[in-house]
GROMACS .gro file of N, CA, C and O in nm:
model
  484
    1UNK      N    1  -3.492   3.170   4.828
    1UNK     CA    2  -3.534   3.216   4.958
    1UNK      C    3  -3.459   3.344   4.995
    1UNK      O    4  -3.337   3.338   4.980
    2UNK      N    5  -3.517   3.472   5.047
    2UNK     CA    6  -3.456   3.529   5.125
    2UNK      C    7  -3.433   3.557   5.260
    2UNK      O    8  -3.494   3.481   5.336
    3UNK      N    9  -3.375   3.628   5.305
    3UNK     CA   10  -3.303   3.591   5.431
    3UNK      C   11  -3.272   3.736   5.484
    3UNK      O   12  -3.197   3.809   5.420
    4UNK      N   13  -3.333   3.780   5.609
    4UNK     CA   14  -3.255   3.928   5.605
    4UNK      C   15  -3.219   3.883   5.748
    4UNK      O   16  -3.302   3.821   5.815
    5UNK      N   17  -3.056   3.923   5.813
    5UNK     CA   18  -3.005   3.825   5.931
    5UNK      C   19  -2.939   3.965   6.017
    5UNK      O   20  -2.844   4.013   5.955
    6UNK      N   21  -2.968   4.027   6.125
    6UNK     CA   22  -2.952   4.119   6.184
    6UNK      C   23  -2.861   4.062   6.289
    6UNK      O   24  -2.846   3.952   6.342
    7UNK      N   25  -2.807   4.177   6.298
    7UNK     CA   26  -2.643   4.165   6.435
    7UNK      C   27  -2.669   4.315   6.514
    7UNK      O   28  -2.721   4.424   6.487
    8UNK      N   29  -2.605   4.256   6.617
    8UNK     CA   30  -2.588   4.401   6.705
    8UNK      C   31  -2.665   4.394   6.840
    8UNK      O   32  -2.707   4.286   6.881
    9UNK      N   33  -2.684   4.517   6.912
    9UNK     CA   34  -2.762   4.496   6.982
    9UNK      C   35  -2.728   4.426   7.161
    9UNK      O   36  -2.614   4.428   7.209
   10UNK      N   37  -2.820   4.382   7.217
   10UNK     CA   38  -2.765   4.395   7.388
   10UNK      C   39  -2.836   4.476   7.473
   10UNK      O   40  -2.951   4.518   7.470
   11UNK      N   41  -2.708   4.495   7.578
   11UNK     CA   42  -2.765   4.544   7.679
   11UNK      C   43  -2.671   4.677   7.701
   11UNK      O   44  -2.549   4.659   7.695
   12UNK      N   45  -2.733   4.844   7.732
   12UNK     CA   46  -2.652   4.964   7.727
   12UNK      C   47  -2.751   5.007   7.869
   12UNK      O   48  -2.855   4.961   7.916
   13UNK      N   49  -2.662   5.115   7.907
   13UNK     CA   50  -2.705   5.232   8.012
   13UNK      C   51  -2.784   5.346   7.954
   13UNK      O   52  -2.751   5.375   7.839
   14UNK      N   53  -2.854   5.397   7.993
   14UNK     CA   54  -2.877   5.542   7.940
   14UNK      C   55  -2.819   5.611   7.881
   14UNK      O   56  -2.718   5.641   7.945
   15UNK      N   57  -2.822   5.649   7.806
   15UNK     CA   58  -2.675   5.742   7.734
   15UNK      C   59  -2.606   5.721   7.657
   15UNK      O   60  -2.526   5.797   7.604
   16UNK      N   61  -2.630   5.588   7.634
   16UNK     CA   62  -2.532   5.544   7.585
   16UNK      C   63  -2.538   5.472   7.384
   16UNK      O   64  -2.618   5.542   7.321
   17UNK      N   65  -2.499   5.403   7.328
   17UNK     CA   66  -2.461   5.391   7.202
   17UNK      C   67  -2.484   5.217   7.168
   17UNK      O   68  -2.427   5.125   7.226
   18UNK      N   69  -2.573   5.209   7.069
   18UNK     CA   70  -2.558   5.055   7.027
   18UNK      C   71  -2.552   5.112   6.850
   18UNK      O   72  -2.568   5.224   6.802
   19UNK      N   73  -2.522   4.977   6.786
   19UNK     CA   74  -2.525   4.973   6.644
   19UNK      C   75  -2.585   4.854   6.613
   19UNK      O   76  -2.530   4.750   6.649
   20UNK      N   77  -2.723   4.851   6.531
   20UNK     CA   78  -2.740   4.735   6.453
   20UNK      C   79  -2.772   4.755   6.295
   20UNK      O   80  -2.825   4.847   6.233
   21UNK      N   81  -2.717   4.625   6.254
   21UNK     CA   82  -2.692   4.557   6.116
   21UNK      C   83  -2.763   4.487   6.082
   21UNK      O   84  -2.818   4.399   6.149
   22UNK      N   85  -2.778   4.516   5.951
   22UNK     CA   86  -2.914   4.385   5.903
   22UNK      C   87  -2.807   4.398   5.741
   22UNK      O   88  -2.735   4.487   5.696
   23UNK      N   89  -2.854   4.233   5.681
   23UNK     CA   90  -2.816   4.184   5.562
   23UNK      C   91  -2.893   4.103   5.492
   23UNK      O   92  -2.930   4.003   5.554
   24UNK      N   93  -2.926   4.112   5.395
   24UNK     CA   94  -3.043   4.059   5.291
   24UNK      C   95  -2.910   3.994   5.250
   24UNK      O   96  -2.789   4.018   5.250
   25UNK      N   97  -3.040   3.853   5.198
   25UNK     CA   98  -2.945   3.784   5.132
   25UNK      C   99  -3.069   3.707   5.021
   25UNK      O  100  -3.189   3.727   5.004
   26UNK      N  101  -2.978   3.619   4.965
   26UNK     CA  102  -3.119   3.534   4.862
   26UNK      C  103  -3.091   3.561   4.693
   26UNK      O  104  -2.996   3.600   4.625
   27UNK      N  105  -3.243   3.513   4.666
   27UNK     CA  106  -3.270   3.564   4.519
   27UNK      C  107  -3.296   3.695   4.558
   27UNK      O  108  -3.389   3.702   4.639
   28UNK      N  109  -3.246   3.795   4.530
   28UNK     CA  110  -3.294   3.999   4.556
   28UNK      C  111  -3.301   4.010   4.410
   28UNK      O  112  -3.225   3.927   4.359
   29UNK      N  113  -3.372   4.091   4.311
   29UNK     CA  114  -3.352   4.155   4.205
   29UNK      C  115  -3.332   4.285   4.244
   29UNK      O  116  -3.243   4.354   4.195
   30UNK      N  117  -3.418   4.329   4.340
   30UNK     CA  118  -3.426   4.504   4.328
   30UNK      C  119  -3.496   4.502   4.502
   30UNK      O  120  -3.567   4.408   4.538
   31UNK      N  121  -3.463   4.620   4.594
   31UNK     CA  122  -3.486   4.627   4.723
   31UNK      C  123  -3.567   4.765   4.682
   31UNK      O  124  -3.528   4.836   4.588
   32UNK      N  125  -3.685   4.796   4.760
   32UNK     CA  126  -3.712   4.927   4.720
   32UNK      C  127  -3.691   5.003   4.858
   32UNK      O  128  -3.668   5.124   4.851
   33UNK      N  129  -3.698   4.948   4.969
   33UNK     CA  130  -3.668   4.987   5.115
   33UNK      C  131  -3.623   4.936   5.222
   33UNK      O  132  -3.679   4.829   5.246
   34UNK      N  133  -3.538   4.968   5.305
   34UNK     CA  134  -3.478   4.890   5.422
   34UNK      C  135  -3.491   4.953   5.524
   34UNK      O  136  -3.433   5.061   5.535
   35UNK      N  137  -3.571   4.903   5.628
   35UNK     CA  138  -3.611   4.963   5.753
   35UNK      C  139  -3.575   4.912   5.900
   35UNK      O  140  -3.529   4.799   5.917
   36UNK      N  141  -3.598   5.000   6.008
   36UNK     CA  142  -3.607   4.961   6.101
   36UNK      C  143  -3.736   4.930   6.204
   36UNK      O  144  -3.782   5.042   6.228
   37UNK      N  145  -3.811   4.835   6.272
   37UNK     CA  146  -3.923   4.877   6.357
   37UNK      C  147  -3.845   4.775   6.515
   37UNK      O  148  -3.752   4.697   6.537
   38UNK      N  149  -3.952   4.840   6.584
   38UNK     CA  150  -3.911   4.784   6.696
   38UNK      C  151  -4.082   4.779   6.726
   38UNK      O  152  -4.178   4.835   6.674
   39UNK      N  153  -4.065   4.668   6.853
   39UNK     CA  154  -4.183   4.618   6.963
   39UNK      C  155  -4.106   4.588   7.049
   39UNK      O  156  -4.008   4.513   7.054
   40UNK      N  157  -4.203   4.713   7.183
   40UNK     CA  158  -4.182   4.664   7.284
   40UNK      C  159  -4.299   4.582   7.372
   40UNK      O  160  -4.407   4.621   7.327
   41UNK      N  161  -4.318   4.493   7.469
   41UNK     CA  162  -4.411   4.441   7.535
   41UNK      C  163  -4.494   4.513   7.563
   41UNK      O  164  -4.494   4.623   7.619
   42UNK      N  165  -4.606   4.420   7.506
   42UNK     CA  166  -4.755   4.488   7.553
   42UNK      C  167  -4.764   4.581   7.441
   42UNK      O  168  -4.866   4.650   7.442
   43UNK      N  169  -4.674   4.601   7.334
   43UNK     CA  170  -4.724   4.754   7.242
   43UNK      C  171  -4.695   4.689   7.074
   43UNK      O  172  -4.617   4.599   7.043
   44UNK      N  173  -4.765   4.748   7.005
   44UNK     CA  174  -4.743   4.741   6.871
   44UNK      C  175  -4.615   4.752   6.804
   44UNK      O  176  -4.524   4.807   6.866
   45UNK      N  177  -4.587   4.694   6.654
   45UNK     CA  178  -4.465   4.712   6.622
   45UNK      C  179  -4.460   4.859   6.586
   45UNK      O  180  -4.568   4.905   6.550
   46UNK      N  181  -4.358   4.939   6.589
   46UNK     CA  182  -4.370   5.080   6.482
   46UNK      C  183  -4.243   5.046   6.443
   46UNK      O  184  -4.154   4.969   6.478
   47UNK      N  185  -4.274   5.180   6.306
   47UNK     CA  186  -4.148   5.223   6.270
   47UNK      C  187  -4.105   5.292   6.326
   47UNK      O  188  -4.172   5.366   6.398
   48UNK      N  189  -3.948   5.300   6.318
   48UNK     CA  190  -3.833   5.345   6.409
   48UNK      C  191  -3.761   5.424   6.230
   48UNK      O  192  -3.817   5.529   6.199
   49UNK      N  193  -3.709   5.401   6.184
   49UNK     CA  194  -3.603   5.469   6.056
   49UNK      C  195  -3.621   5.339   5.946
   49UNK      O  196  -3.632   5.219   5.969
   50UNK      N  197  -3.620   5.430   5.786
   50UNK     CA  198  -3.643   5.367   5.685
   50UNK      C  199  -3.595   5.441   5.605
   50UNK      O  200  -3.619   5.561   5.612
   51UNK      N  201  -3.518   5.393   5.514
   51UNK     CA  202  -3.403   5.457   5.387
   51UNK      C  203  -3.485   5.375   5.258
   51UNK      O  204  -3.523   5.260   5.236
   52UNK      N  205  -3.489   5.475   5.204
   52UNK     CA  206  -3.577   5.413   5.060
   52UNK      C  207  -3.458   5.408   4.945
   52UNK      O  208  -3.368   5.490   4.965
   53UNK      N  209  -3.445   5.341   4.850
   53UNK     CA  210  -3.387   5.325   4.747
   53UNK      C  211  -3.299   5.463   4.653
   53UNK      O  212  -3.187   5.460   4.602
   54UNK      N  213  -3.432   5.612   4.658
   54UNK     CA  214  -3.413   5.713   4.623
   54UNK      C  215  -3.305   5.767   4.723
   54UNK      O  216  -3.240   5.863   4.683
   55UNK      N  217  -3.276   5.715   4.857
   55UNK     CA  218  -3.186   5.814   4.909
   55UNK      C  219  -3.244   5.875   5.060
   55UNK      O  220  -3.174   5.912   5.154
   56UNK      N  221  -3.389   5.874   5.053
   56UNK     CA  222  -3.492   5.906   5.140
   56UNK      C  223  -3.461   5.814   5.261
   56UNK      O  224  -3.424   5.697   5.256
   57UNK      N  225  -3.485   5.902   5.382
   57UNK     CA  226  -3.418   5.881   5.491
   57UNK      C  227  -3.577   5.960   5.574
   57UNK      O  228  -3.618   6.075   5.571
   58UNK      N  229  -3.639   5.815   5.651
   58UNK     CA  230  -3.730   5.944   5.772
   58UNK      C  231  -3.726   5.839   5.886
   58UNK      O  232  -3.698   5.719   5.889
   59UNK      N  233  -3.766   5.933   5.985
   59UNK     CA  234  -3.746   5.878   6.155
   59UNK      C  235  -3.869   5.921   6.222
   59UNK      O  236  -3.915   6.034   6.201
   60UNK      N  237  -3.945   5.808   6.328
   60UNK     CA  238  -3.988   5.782   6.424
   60UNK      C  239  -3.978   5.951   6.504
   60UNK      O  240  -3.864   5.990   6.527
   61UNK      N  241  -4.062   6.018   6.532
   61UNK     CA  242  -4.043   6.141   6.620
   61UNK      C  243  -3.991   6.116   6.727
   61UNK      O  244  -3.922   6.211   6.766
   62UNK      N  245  -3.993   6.012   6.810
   62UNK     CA  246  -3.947   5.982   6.902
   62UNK      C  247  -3.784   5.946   6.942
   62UNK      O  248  -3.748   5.942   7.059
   63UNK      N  249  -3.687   5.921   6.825
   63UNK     CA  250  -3.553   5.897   6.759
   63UNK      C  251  -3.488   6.013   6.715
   63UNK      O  252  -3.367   6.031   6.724
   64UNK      N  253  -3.586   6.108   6.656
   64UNK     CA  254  -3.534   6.168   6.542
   64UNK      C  255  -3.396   6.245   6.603
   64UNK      O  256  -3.404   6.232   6.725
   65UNK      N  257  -3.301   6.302   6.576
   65UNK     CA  258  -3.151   6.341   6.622
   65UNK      C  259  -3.102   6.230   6.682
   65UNK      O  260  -2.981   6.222   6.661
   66UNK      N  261  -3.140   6.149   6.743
   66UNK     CA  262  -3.040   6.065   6.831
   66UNK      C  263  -3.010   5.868   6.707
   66UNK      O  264  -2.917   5.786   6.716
   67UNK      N  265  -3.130   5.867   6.616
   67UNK     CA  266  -3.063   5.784   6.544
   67UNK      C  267  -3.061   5.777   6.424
   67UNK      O  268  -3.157   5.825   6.365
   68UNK      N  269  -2.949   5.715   6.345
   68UNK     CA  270  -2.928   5.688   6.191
   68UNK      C  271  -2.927   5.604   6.134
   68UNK      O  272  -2.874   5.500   6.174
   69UNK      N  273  -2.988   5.618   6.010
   69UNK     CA  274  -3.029   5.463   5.937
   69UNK      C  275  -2.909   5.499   5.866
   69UNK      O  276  -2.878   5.618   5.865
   70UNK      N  277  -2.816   5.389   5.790
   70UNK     CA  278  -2.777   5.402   5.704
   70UNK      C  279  -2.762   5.280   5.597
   70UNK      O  280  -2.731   5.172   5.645
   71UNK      N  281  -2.785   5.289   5.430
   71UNK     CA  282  -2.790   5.216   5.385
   71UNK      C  283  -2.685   5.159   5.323
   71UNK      O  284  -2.596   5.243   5.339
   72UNK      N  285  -2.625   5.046   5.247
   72UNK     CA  286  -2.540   5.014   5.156
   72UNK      C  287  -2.603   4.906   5.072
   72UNK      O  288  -2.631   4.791   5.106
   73UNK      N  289  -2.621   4.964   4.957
   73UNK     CA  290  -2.731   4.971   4.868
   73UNK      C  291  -2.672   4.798   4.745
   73UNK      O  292  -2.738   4.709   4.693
   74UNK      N  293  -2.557   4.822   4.748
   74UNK     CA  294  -2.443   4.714   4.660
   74UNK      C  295  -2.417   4.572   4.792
   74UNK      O  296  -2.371   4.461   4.768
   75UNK      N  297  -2.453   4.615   4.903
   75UNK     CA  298  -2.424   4.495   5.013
   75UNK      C  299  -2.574   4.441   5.015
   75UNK      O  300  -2.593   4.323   5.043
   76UNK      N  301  -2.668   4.516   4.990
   76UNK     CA  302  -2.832   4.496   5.049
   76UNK      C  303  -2.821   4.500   5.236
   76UNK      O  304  -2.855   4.417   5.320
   77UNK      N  305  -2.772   4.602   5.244
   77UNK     CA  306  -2.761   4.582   5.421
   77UNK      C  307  -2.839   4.762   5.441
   77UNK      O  308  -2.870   4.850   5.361
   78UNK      N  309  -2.847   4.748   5.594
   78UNK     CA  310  -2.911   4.834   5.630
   78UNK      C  311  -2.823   4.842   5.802
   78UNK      O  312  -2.819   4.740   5.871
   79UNK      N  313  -2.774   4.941   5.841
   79UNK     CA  314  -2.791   4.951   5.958
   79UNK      C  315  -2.866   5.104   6.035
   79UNK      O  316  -2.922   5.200   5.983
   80UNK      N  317  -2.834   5.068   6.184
   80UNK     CA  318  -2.878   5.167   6.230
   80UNK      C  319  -2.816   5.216   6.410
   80UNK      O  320  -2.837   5.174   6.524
   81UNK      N  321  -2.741   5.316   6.352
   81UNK     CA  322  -2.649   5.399   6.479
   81UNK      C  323  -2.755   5.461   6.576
   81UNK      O  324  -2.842   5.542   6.544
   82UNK      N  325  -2.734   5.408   6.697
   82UNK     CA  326  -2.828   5.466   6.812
   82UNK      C  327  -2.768   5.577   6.909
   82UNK      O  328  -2.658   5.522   6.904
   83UNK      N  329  -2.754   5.645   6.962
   83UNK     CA  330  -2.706   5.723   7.033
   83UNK      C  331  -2.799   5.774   7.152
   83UNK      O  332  -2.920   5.764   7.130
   84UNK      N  333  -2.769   5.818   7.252
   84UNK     CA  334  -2.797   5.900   7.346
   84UNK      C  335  -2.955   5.789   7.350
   84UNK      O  336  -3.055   5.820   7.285
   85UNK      N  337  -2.949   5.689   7.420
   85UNK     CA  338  -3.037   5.559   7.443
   85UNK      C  339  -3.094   5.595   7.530
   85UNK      O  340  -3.045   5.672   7.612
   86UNK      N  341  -3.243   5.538   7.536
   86UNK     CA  342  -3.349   5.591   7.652
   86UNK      C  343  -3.379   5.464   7.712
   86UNK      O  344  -3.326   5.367   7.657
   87UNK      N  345  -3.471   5.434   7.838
   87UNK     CA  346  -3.489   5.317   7.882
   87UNK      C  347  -3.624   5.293   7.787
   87UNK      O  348  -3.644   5.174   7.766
   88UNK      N  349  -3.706   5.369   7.735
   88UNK     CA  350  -3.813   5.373   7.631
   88UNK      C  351  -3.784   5.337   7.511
   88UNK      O  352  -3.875   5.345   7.429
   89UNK      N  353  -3.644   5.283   7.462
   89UNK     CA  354  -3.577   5.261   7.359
   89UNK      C  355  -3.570   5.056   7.364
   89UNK      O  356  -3.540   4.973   7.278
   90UNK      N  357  -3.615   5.043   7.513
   90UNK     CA  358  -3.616   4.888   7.479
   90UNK      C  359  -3.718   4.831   7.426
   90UNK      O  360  -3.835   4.869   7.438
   91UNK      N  361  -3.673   4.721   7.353
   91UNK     CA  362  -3.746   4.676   7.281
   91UNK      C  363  -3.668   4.576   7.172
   91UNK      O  364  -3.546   4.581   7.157
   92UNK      N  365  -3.746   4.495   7.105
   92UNK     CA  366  -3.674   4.393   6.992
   92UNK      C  367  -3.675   4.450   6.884
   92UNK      O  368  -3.788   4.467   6.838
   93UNK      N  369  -3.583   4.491   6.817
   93UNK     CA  370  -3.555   4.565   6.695
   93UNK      C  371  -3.550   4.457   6.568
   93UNK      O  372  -3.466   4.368   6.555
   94UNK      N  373  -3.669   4.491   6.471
   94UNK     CA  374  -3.674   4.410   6.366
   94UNK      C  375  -3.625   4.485   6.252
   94UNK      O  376  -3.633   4.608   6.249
   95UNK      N  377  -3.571   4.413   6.152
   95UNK     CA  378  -3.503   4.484   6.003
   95UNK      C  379  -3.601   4.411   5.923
   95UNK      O  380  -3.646   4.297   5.933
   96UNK      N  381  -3.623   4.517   5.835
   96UNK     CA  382  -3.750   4.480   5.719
   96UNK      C  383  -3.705   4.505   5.572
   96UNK      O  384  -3.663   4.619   5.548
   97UNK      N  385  -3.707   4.433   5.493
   97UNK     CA  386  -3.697   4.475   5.368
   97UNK      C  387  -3.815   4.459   5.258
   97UNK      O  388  -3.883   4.360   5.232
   98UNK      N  389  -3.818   4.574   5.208
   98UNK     CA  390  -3.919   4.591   5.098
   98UNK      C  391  -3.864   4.562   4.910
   98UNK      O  392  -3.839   4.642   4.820
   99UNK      N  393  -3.863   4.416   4.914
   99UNK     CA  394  -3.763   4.368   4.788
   99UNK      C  395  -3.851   4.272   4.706
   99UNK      O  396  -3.937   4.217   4.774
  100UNK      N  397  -3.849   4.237   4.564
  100UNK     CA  398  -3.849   4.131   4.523
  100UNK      C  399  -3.790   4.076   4.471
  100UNK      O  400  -3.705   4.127   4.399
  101UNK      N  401  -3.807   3.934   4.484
  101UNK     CA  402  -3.683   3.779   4.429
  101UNK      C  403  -3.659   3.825   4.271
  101UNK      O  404  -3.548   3.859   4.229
  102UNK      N  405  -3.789   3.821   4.182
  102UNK     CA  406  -3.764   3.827   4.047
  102UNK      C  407  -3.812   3.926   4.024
  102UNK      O  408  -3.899   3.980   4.092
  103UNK      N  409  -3.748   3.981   3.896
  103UNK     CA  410  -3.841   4.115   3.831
  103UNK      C  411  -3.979   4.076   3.780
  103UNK      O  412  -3.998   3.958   3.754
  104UNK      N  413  -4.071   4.160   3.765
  104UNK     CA  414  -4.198   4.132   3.750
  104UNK      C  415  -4.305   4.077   3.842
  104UNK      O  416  -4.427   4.076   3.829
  105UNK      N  417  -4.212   4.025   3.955
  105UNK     CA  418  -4.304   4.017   4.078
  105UNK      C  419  -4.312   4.163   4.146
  105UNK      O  420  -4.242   4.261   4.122
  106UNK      N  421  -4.436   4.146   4.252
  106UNK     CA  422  -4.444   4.251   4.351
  106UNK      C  423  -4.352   4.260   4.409
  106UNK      O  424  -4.255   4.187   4.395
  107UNK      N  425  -4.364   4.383   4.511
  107UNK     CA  426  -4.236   4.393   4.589
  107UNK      C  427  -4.359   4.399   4.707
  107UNK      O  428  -4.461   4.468   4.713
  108UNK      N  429  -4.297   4.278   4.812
  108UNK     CA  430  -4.355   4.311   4.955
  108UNK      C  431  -4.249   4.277   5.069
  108UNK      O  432  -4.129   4.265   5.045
  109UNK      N  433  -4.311   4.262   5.207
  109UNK     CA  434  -4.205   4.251   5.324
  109UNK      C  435  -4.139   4.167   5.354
  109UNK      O  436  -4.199   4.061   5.370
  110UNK      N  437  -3.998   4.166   5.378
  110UNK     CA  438  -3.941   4.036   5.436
  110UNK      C  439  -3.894   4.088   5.564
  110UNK      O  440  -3.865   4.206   5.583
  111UNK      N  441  -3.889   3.998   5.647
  111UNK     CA  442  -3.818   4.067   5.809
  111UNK      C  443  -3.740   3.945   5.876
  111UNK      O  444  -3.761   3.825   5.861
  112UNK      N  445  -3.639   4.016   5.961
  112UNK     CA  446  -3.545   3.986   6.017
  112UNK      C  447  -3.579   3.875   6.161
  112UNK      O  448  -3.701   3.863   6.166
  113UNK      N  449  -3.537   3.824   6.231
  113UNK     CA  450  -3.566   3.714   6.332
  113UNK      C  451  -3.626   3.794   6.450
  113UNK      O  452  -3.721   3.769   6.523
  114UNK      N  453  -3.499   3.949   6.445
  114UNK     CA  454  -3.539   4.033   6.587
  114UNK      C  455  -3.385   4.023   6.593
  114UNK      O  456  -3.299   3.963   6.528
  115UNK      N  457  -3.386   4.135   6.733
  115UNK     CA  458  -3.280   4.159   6.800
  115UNK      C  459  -3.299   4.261   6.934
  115UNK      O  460  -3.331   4.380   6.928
  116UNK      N  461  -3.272   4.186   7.048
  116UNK     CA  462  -3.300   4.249   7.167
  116UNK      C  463  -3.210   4.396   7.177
  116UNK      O  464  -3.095   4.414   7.137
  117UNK      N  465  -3.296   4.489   7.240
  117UNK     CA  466  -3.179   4.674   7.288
  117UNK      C  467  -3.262   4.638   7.415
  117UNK      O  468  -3.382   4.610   7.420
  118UNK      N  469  -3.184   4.644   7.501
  118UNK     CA  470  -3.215   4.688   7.648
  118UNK      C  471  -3.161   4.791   7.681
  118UNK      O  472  -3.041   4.803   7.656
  119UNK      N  473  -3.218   4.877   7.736
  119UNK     CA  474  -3.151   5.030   7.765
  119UNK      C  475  -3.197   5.026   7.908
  119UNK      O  476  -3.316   5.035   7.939
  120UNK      N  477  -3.108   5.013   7.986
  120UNK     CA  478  -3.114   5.029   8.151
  120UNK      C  479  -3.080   5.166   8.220
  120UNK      O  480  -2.988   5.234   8.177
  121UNK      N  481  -3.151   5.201   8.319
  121UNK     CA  482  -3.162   5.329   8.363
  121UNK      C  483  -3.083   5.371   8.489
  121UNK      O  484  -3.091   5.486   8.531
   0.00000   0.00000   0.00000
């Protein structure tokens, strides 16, 4: 079974700074991507930041300068540094991984439980 188990997260002001963590765990052979999406109420999930295996790093237009994915590729973790927080920034932040258990299987999605950002104004 895998398992991807996210930390972080809460409640911030405008302006202000959260960090969340996500960790794969399980049978992993090979991860090909570790992402971030968020949903907020009433709206679809999107992507927010996704670090691909190669090194590849892209962001949500709506993020872009204010957050960072970063990967650690030997942990299977993923986080992501928020900065300069909007009240448009709330929402439940899900971690996704694009992995499979054994070699020779596909690689498709696994995701995280969630994790609340409230950004208050």
């Amino acid at each position: 079974q895998v398992q991807l188990v996210e930390s972080g997260g809460g409640l911030v002001q405008a302006g202000g700074s959260l960090s969340l963590s996500c960790v794969a765990s399980g049978k992993i052979d090979s991860i090909n991507a570790m992402a971030w999406y968020r949903q907020a109420p009433g709206k679809q999930r999107e992507l927010v930041a996704v670090a691909t295996s190669g090194g590849t790093t892209n962001y949500a237009d709506s993020v872009k300068g204010r957050f960072t994915i970063s990967r650690d590729s030997a942990k299977n973790a993923v986080s992501l540094q928020m900065n300069s927080l909007k009240p448009e920034d709330t929402a439940v932040y899900y971690c996704n991984g694009n992995l499979r258990p054994y070699r020779g299987f596909p690689y498709r999605d696994y995701w995280g439980q969630g994790t609340q950002v409230t950004v208050s104004s």
